[in-house]
mmCIF file of C-alpha atoms and ligand atoms in Angstrom:
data_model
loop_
_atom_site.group_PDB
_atom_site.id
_atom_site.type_symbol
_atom_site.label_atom_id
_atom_site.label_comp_id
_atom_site.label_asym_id
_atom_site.label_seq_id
_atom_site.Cartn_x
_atom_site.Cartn_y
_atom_site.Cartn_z
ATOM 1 C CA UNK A 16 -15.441 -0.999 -17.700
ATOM 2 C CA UNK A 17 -17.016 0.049 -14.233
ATOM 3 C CA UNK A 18 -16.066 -2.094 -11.480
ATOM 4 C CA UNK A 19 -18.701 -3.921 -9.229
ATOM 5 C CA UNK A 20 -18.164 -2.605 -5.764
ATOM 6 C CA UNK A 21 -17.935 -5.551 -3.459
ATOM 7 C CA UNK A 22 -19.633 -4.370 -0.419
ATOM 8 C CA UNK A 23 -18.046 -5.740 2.793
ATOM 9 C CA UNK A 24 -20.431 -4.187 5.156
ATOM 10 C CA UNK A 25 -23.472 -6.008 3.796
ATOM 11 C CA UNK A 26 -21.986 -9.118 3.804
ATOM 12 C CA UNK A 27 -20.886 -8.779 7.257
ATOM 13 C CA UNK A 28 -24.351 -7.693 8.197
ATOM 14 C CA UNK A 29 -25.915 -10.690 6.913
ATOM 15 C CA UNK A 30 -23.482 -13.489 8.441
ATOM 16 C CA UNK A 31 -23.980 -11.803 11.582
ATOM 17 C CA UNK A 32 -27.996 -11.922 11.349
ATOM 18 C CA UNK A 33 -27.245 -15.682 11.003
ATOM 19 C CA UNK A 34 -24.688 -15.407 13.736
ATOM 20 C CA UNK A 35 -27.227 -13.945 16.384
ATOM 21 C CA UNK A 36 -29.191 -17.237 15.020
ATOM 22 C CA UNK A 37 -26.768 -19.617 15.921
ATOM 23 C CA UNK A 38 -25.954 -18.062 18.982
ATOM 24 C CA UNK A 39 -29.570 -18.283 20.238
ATOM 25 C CA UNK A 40 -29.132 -21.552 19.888
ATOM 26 C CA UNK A 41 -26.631 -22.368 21.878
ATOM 27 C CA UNK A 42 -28.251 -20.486 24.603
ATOM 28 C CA UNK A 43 -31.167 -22.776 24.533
ATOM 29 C CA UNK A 44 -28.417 -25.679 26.143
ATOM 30 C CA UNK A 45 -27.036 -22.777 28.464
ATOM 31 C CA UNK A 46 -24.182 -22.133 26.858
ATOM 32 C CA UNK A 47 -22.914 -18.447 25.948
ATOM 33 C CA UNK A 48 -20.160 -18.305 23.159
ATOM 34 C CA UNK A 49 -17.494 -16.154 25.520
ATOM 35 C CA UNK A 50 -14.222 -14.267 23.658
ATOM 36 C CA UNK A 51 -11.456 -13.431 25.897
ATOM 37 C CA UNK A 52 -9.887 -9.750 24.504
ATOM 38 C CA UNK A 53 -6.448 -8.524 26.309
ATOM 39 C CA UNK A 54 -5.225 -5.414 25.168
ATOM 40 C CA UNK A 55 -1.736 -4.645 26.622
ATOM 41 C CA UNK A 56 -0.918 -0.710 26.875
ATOM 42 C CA UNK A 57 -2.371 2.300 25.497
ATOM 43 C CA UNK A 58 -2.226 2.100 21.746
ATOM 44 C CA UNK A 59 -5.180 4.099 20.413
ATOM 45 C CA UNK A 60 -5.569 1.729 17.244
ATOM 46 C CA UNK A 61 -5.155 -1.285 19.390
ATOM 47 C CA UNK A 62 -7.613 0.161 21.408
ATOM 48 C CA UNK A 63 -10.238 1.623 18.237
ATOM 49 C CA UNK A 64 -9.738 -2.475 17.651
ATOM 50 C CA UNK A 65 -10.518 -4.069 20.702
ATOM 51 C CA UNK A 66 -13.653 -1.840 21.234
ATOM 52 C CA UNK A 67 -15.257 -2.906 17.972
ATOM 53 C CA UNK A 68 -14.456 -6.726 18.551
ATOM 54 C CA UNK A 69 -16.167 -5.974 21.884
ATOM 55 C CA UNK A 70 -19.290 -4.294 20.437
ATOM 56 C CA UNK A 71 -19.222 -6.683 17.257
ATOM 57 C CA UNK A 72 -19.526 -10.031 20.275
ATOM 58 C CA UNK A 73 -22.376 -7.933 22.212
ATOM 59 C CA UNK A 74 -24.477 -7.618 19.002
ATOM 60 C CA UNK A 75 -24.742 -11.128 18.173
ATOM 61 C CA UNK A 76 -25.107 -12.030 21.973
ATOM 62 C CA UNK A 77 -21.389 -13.082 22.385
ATOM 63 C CA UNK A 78 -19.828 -12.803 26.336
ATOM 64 C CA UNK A 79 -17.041 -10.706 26.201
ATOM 65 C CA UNK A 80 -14.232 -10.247 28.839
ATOM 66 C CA UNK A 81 -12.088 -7.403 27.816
ATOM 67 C CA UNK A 82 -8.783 -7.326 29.686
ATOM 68 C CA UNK A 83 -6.935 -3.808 29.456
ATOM 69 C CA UNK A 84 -3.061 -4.776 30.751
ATOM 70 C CA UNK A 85 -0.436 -2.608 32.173
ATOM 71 C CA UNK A 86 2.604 -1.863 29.537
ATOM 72 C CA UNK A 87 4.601 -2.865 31.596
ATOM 73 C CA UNK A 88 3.020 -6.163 32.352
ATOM 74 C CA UNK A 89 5.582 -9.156 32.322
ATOM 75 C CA UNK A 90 6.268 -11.833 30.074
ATOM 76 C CA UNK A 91 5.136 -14.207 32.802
ATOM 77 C CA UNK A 92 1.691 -12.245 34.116
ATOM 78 C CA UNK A 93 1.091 -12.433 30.693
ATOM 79 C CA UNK A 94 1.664 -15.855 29.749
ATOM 80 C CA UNK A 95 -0.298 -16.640 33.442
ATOM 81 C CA UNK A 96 -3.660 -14.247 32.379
ATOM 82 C CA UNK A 97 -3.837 -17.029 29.056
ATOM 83 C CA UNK A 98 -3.360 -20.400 31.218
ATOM 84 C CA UNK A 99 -6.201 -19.255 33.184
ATOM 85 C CA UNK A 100 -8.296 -18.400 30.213
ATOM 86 C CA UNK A 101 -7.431 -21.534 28.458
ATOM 87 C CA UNK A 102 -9.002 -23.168 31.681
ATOM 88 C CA UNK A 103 -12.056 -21.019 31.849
ATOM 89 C CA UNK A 104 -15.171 -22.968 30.287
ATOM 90 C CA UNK A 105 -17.069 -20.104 29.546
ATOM 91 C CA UNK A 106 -14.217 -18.619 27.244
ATOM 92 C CA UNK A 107 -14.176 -20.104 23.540
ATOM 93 C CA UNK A 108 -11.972 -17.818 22.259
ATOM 94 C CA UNK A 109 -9.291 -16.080 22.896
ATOM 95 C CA UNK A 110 -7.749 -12.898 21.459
ATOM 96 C CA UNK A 111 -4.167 -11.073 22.247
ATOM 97 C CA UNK A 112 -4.554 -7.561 20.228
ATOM 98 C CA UNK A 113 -1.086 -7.097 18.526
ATOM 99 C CA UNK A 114 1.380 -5.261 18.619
ATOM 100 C CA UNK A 115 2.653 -5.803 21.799
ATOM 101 C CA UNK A 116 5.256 -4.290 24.369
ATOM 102 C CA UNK A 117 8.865 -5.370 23.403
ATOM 103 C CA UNK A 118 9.572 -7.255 26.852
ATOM 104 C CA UNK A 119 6.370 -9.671 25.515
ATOM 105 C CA UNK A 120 7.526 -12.334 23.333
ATOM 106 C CA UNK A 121 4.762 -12.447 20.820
ATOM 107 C CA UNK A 122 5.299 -16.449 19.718
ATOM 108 C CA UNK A 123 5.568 -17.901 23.439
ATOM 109 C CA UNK A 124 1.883 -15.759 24.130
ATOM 110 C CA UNK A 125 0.288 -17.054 20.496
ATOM 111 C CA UNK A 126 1.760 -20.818 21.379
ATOM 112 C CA UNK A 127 0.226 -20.414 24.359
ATOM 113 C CA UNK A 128 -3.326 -19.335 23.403
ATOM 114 C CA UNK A 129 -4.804 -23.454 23.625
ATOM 115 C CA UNK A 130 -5.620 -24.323 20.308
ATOM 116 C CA UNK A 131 -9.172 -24.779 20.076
ATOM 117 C CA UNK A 132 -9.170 -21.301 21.614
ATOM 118 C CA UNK A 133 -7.330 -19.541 19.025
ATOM 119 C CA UNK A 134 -9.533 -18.039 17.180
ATOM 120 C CA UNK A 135 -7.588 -15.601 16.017
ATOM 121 C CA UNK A 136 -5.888 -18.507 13.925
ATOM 122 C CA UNK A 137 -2.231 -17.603 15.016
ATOM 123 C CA UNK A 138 -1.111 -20.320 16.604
ATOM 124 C CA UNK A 139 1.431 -22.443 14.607
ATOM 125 C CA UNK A 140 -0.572 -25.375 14.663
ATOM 126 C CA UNK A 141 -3.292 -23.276 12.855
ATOM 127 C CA UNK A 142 -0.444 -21.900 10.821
ATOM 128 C CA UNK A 143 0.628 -24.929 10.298
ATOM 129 C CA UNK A 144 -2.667 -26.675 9.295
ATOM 130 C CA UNK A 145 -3.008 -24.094 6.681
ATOM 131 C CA UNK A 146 -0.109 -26.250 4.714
ATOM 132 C CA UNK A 147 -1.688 -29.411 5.675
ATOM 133 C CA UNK A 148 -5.633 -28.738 5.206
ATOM 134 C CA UNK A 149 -6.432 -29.244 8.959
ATOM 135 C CA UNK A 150 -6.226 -26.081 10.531
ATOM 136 C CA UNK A 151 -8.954 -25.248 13.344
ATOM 137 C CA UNK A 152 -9.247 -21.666 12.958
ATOM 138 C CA UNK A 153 -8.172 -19.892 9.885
ATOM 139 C CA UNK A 154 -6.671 -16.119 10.232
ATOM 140 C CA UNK A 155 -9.838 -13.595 10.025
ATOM 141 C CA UNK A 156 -8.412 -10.912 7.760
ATOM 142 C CA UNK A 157 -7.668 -13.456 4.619
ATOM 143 C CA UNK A 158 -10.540 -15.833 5.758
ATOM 144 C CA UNK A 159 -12.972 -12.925 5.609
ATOM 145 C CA UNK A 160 -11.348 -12.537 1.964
ATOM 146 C CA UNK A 161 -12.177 -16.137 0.905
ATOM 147 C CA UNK A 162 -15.730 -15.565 1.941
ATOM 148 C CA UNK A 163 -16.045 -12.178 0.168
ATOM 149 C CA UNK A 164 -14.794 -13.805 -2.625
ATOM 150 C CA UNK A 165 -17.105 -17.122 -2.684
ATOM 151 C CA UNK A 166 -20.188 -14.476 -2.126
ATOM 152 C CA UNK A 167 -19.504 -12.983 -5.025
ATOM 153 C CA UNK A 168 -18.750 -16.017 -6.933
ATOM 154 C CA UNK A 169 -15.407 -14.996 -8.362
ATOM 155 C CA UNK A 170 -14.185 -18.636 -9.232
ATOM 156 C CA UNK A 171 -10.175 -19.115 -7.225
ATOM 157 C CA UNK A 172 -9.349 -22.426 -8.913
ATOM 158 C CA UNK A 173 -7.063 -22.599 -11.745
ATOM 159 C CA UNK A 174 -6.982 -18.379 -11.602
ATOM 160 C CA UNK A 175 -3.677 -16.555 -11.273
ATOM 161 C CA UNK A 176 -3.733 -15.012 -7.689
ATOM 162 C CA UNK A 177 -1.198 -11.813 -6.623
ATOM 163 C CA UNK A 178 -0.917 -11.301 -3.182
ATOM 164 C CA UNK A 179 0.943 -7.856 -2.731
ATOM 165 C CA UNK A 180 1.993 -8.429 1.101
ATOM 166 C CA UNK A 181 3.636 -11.129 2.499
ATOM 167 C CA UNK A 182 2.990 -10.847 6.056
ATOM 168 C CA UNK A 183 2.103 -13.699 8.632
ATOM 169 C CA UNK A 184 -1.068 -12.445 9.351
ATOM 170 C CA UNK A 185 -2.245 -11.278 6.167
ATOM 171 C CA UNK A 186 -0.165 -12.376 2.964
ATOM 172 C CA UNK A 187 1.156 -15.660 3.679
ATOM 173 C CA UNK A 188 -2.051 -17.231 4.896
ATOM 174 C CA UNK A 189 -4.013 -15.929 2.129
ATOM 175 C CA UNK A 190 -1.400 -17.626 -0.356
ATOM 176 C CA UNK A 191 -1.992 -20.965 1.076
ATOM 177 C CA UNK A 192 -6.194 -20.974 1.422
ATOM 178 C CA UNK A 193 -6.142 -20.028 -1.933
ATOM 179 C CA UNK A 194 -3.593 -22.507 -3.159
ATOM 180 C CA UNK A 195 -5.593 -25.166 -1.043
ATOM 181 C CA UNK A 196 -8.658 -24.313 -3.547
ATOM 182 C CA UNK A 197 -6.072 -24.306 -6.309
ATOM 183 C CA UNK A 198 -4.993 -21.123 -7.308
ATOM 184 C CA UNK A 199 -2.080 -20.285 -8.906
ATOM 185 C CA UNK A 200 -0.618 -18.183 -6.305
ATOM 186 C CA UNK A 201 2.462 -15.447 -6.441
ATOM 187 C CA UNK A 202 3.275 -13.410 -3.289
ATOM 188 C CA UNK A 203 5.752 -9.810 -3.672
ATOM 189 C CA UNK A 204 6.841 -7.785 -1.065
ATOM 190 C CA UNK A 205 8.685 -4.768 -0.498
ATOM 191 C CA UNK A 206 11.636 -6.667 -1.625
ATOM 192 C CA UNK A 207 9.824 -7.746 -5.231
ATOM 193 C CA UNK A 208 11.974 -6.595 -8.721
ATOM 194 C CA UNK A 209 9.370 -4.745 -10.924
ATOM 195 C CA UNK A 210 5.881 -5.031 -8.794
ATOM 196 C CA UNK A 211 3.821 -4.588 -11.967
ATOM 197 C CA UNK A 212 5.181 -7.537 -13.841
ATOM 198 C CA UNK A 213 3.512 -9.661 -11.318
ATOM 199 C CA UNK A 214 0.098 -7.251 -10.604
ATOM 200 C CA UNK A 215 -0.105 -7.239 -14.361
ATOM 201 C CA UNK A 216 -0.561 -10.343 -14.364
ATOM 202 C CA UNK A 217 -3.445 -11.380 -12.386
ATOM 203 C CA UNK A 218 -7.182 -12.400 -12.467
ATOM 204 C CA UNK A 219 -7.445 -11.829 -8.652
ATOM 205 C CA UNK A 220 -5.372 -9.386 -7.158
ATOM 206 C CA UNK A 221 -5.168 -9.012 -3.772
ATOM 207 C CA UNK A 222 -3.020 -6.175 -1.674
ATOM 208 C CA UNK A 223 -1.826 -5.974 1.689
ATOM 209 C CA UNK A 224 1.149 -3.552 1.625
ATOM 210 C CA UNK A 225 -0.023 -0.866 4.120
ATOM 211 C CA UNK A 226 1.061 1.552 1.401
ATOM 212 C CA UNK A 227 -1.470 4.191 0.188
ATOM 213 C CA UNK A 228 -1.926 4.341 -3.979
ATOM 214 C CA UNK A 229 0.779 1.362 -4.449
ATOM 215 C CA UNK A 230 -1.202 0.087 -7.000
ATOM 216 C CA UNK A 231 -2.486 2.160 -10.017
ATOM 217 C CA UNK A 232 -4.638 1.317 -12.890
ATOM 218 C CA UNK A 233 -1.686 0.497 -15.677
ATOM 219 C CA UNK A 234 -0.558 -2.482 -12.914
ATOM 220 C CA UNK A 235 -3.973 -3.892 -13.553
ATOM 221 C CA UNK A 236 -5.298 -6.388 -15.998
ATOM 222 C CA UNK A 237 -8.178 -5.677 -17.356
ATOM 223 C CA UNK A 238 -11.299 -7.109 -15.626
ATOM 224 C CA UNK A 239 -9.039 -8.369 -12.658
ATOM 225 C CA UNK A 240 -11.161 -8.764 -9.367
ATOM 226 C CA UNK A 241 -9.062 -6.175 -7.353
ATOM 227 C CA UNK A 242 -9.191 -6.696 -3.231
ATOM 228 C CA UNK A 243 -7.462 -3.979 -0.928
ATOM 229 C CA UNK A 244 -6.907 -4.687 2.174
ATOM 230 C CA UNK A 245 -4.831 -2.025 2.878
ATOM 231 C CA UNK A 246 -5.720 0.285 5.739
ATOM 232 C CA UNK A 247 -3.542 3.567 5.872
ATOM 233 C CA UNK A 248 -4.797 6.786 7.719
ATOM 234 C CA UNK A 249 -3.863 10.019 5.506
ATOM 235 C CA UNK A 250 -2.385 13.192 6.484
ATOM 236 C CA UNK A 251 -6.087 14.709 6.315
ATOM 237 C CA UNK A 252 -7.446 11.656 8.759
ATOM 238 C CA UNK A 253 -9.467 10.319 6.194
ATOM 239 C CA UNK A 254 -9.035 6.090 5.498
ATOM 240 C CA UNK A 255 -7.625 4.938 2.196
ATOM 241 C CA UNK A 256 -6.651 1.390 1.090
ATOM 242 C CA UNK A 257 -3.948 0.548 -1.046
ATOM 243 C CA UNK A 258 -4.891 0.664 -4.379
ATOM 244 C CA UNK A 259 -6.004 3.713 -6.621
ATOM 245 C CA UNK A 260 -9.577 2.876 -5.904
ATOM 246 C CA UNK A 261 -10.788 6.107 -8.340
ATOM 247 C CA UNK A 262 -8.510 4.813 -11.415
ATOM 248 C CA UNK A 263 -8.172 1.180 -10.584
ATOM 249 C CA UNK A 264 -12.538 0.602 -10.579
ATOM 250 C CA UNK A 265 -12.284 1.974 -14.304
ATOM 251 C CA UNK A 266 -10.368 -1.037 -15.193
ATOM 252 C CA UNK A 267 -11.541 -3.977 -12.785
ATOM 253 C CA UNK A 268 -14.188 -6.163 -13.084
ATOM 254 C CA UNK A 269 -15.107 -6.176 -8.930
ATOM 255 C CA UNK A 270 -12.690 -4.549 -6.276
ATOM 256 C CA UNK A 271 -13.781 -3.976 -2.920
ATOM 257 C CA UNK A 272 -13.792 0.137 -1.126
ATOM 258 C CA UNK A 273 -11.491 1.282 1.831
ATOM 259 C CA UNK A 274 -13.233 1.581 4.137
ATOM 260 C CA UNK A 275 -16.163 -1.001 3.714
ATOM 261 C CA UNK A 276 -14.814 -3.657 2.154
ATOM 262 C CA UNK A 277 -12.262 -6.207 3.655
ATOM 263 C CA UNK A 278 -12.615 -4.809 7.398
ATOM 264 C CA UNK A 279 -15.919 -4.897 8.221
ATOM 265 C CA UNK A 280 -15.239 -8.875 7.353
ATOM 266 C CA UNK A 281 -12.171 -9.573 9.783
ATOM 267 C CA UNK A 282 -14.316 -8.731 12.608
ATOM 268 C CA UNK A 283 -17.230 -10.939 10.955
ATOM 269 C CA UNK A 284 -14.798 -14.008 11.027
ATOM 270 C CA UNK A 285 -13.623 -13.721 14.625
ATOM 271 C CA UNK A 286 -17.244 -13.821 15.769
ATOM 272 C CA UNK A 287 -17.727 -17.059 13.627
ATOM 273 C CA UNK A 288 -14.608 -18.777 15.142
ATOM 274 C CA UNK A 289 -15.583 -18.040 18.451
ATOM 275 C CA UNK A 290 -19.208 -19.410 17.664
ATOM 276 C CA UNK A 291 -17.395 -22.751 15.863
ATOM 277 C CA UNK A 292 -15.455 -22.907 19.027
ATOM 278 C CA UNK A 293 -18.368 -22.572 21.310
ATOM 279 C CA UNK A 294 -20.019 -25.245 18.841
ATOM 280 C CA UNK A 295 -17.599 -27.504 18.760
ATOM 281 C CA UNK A 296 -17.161 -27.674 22.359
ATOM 282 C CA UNK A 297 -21.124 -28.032 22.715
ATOM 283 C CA UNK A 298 -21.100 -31.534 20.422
ATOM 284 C CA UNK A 299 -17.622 -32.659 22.150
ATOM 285 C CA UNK A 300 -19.835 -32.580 25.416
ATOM 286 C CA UNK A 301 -22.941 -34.449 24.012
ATOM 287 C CA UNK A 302 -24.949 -31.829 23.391
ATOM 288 C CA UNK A 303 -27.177 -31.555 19.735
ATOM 289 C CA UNK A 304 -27.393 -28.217 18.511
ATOM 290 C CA UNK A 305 -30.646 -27.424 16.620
HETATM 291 P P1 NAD B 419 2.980 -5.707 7.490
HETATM 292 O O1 NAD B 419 3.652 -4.394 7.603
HETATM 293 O O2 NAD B 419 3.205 -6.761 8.507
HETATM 294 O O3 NAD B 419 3.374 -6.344 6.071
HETATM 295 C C1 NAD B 419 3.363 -5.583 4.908
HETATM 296 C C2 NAD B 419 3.813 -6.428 3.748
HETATM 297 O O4 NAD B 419 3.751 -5.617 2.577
HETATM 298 C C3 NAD B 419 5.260 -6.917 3.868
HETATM 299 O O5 NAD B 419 5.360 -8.228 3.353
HETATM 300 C C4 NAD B 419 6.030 -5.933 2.988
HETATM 301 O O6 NAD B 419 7.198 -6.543 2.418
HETATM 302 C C5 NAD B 419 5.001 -5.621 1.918
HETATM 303 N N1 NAD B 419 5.236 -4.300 1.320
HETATM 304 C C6 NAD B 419 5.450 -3.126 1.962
HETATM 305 N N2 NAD B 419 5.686 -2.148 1.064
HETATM 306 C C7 NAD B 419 5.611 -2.718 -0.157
HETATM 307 C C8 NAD B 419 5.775 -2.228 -1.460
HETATM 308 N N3 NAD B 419 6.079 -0.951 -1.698
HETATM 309 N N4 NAD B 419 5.646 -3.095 -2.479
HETATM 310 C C9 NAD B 419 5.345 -4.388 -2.270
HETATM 311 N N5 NAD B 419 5.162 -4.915 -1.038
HETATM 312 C C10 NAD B 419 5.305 -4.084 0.003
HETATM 313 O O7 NAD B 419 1.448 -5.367 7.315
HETATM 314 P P2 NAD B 419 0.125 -6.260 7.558
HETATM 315 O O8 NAD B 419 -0.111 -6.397 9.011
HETATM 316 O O9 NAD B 419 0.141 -7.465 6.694
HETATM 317 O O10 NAD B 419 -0.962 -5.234 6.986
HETATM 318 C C11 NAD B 419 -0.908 -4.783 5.659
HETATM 319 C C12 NAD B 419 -1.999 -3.746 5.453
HETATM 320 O O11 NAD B 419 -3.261 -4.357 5.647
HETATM 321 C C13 NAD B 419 -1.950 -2.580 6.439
HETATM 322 O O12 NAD B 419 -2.423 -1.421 5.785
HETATM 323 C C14 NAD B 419 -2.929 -2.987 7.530
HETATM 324 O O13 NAD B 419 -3.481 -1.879 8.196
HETATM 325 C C15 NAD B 419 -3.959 -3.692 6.697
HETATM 326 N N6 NAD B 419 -4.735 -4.687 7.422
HETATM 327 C C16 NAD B 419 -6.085 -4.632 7.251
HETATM 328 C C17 NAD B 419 -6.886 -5.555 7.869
HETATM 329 C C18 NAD B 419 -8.341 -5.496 7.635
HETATM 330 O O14 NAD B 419 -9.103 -6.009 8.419
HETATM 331 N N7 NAD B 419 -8.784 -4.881 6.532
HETATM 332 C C19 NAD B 419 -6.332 -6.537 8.693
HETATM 333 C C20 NAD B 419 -4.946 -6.594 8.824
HETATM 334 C C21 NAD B 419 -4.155 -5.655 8.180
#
């Protein structure tokens, strides 16, 4: 068996053709989806990250306002730069690149994002509503893996799920959208007794380890629908995922490339919270959107 390469970066390309659509739109009634960006220090990755967000909102005809902050900025200046975004009408969205300095305390800034401005979907009420079915905004990275996933038209209910990764931003909120369209759903971590005996296992496997090769093709079931998040930069500079993409696409029915897969989607989603955001807030004020 070959696998079908899921291609991210077409699928990205087309939402955002219907993104610059709906953002037209909204300019016709004067209003300009806006995504606040503050990018504390002078991380190169964080910074690789925030430019492409940037670029990705100009393209579709999203306002941007980038804020680069000092290192050394304070908890408070910090937690003062969001209050006045959350009371800035032009911004719908609002964006705190992670990771930040250790005098920041990460949950006070993401509880302080408003929440019909997170659009990054980490607030805990957004967390939260991930349990519950109500959530606002859902997390980009394993929202972009939903819709990857419903493009293709891999079916998720009633299939046995493996999340490899159980992190708050990635893992964990992919476990519970997919339990919330029924999956059977089993998370490991670094801590996980005999990885395989789970990997084995499923019909969609999905890994977010940060771990280069951690899966290989005898951990797969044949004709599983393989999705790699992973990003990890090798010694040589080149981008790999986590999973034996060479051995692992002899066995798979679908699994998506590193790069070109899952990424070019987490971008995709921001830009379609902000737009819901800038949408929502359009018909909360009376106005009917074409
Ligand atoms: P993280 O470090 O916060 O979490 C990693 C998780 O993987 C943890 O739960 C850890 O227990 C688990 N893990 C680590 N080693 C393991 C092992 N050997 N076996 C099983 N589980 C193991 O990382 P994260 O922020 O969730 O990111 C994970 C990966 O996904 C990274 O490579 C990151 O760059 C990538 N990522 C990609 C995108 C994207 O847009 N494609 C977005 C976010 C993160």
């Amino acid at each position: 068996m070959t696998a079908k390469i899921i291609d991210g970066r077409s699928l990205a390309a087309a939402m955002r053709k219907g993104f610059a659509e709906r953002v037209a739109a909204l300019k016709e009634h004067s209003v300009t989806p806006g995504l606040a960006v503050l990018l504390i220090g002078d991380d190169p990755a964080s910074a690789v990250y925030v430019g492409r967000k940037v670029k990705a909102c100009e393209a579709v005809g999203i306002k941007s306002f980038a804020q680069h902050l000092p290192e050394s900025i304070s908890n408070a200046e910090l937690l003062g730069r969001i209050v006045e975004l959350n009371a800035n009408p032009e911004v719908h969205g609002i964006l705190v690149q992670l990771p930040l300095p250790p005098q920041i305390d990460m949950a006070q800034v993401l509880e302080t994002i408003a929440v019909e401005k997170d659009v990054d979907g980490f607030h805990l009420y957004n967390v939260g509503g991930l349990v519950t079915g109500n959530t606002v905004f859902s997390p980009c990275t394993p929202f972009g893996v939903v819709k990857l996933l419903e493009h293709e038209n891999i079916p998720i209910e009633g299939q046995n799920v493996v999340i490899v990764g159980a992190s708050n931003i990635v893992g964990k909120p992919m476990a519970l959208m997919l339990m919330a369209r029924d999956a059977t759903v089993s998370i490991c971590h670094a801590k996980t007794r005999d990885l395989a005996q789970f990997t084995i296992l499923a019909d969609i496997l999905i890994v977010a380890a940060g771990v280069p090769n951690l899966i290989v093709p005898q951990m797969v079931k044949h004709g599983a629908v393989v999705i790699d998040v992973g990003i990890n930069r090798l010694a040589d500079g080149s981008i790999a995922g986590d999973v034996d993409f060479e051995g692992v696409s002899k066995k798979a029915s679908a699994i998506t490339p590193v790069p070109g897969g899952v990424g070019p989607m987490t971008v995709t989603m921001l830009l379609e919270n902000t737009i819901k955001s800038a949408e929502h807030k359009a018909i909360f004020e009376g106005l009917e959107l074409a």
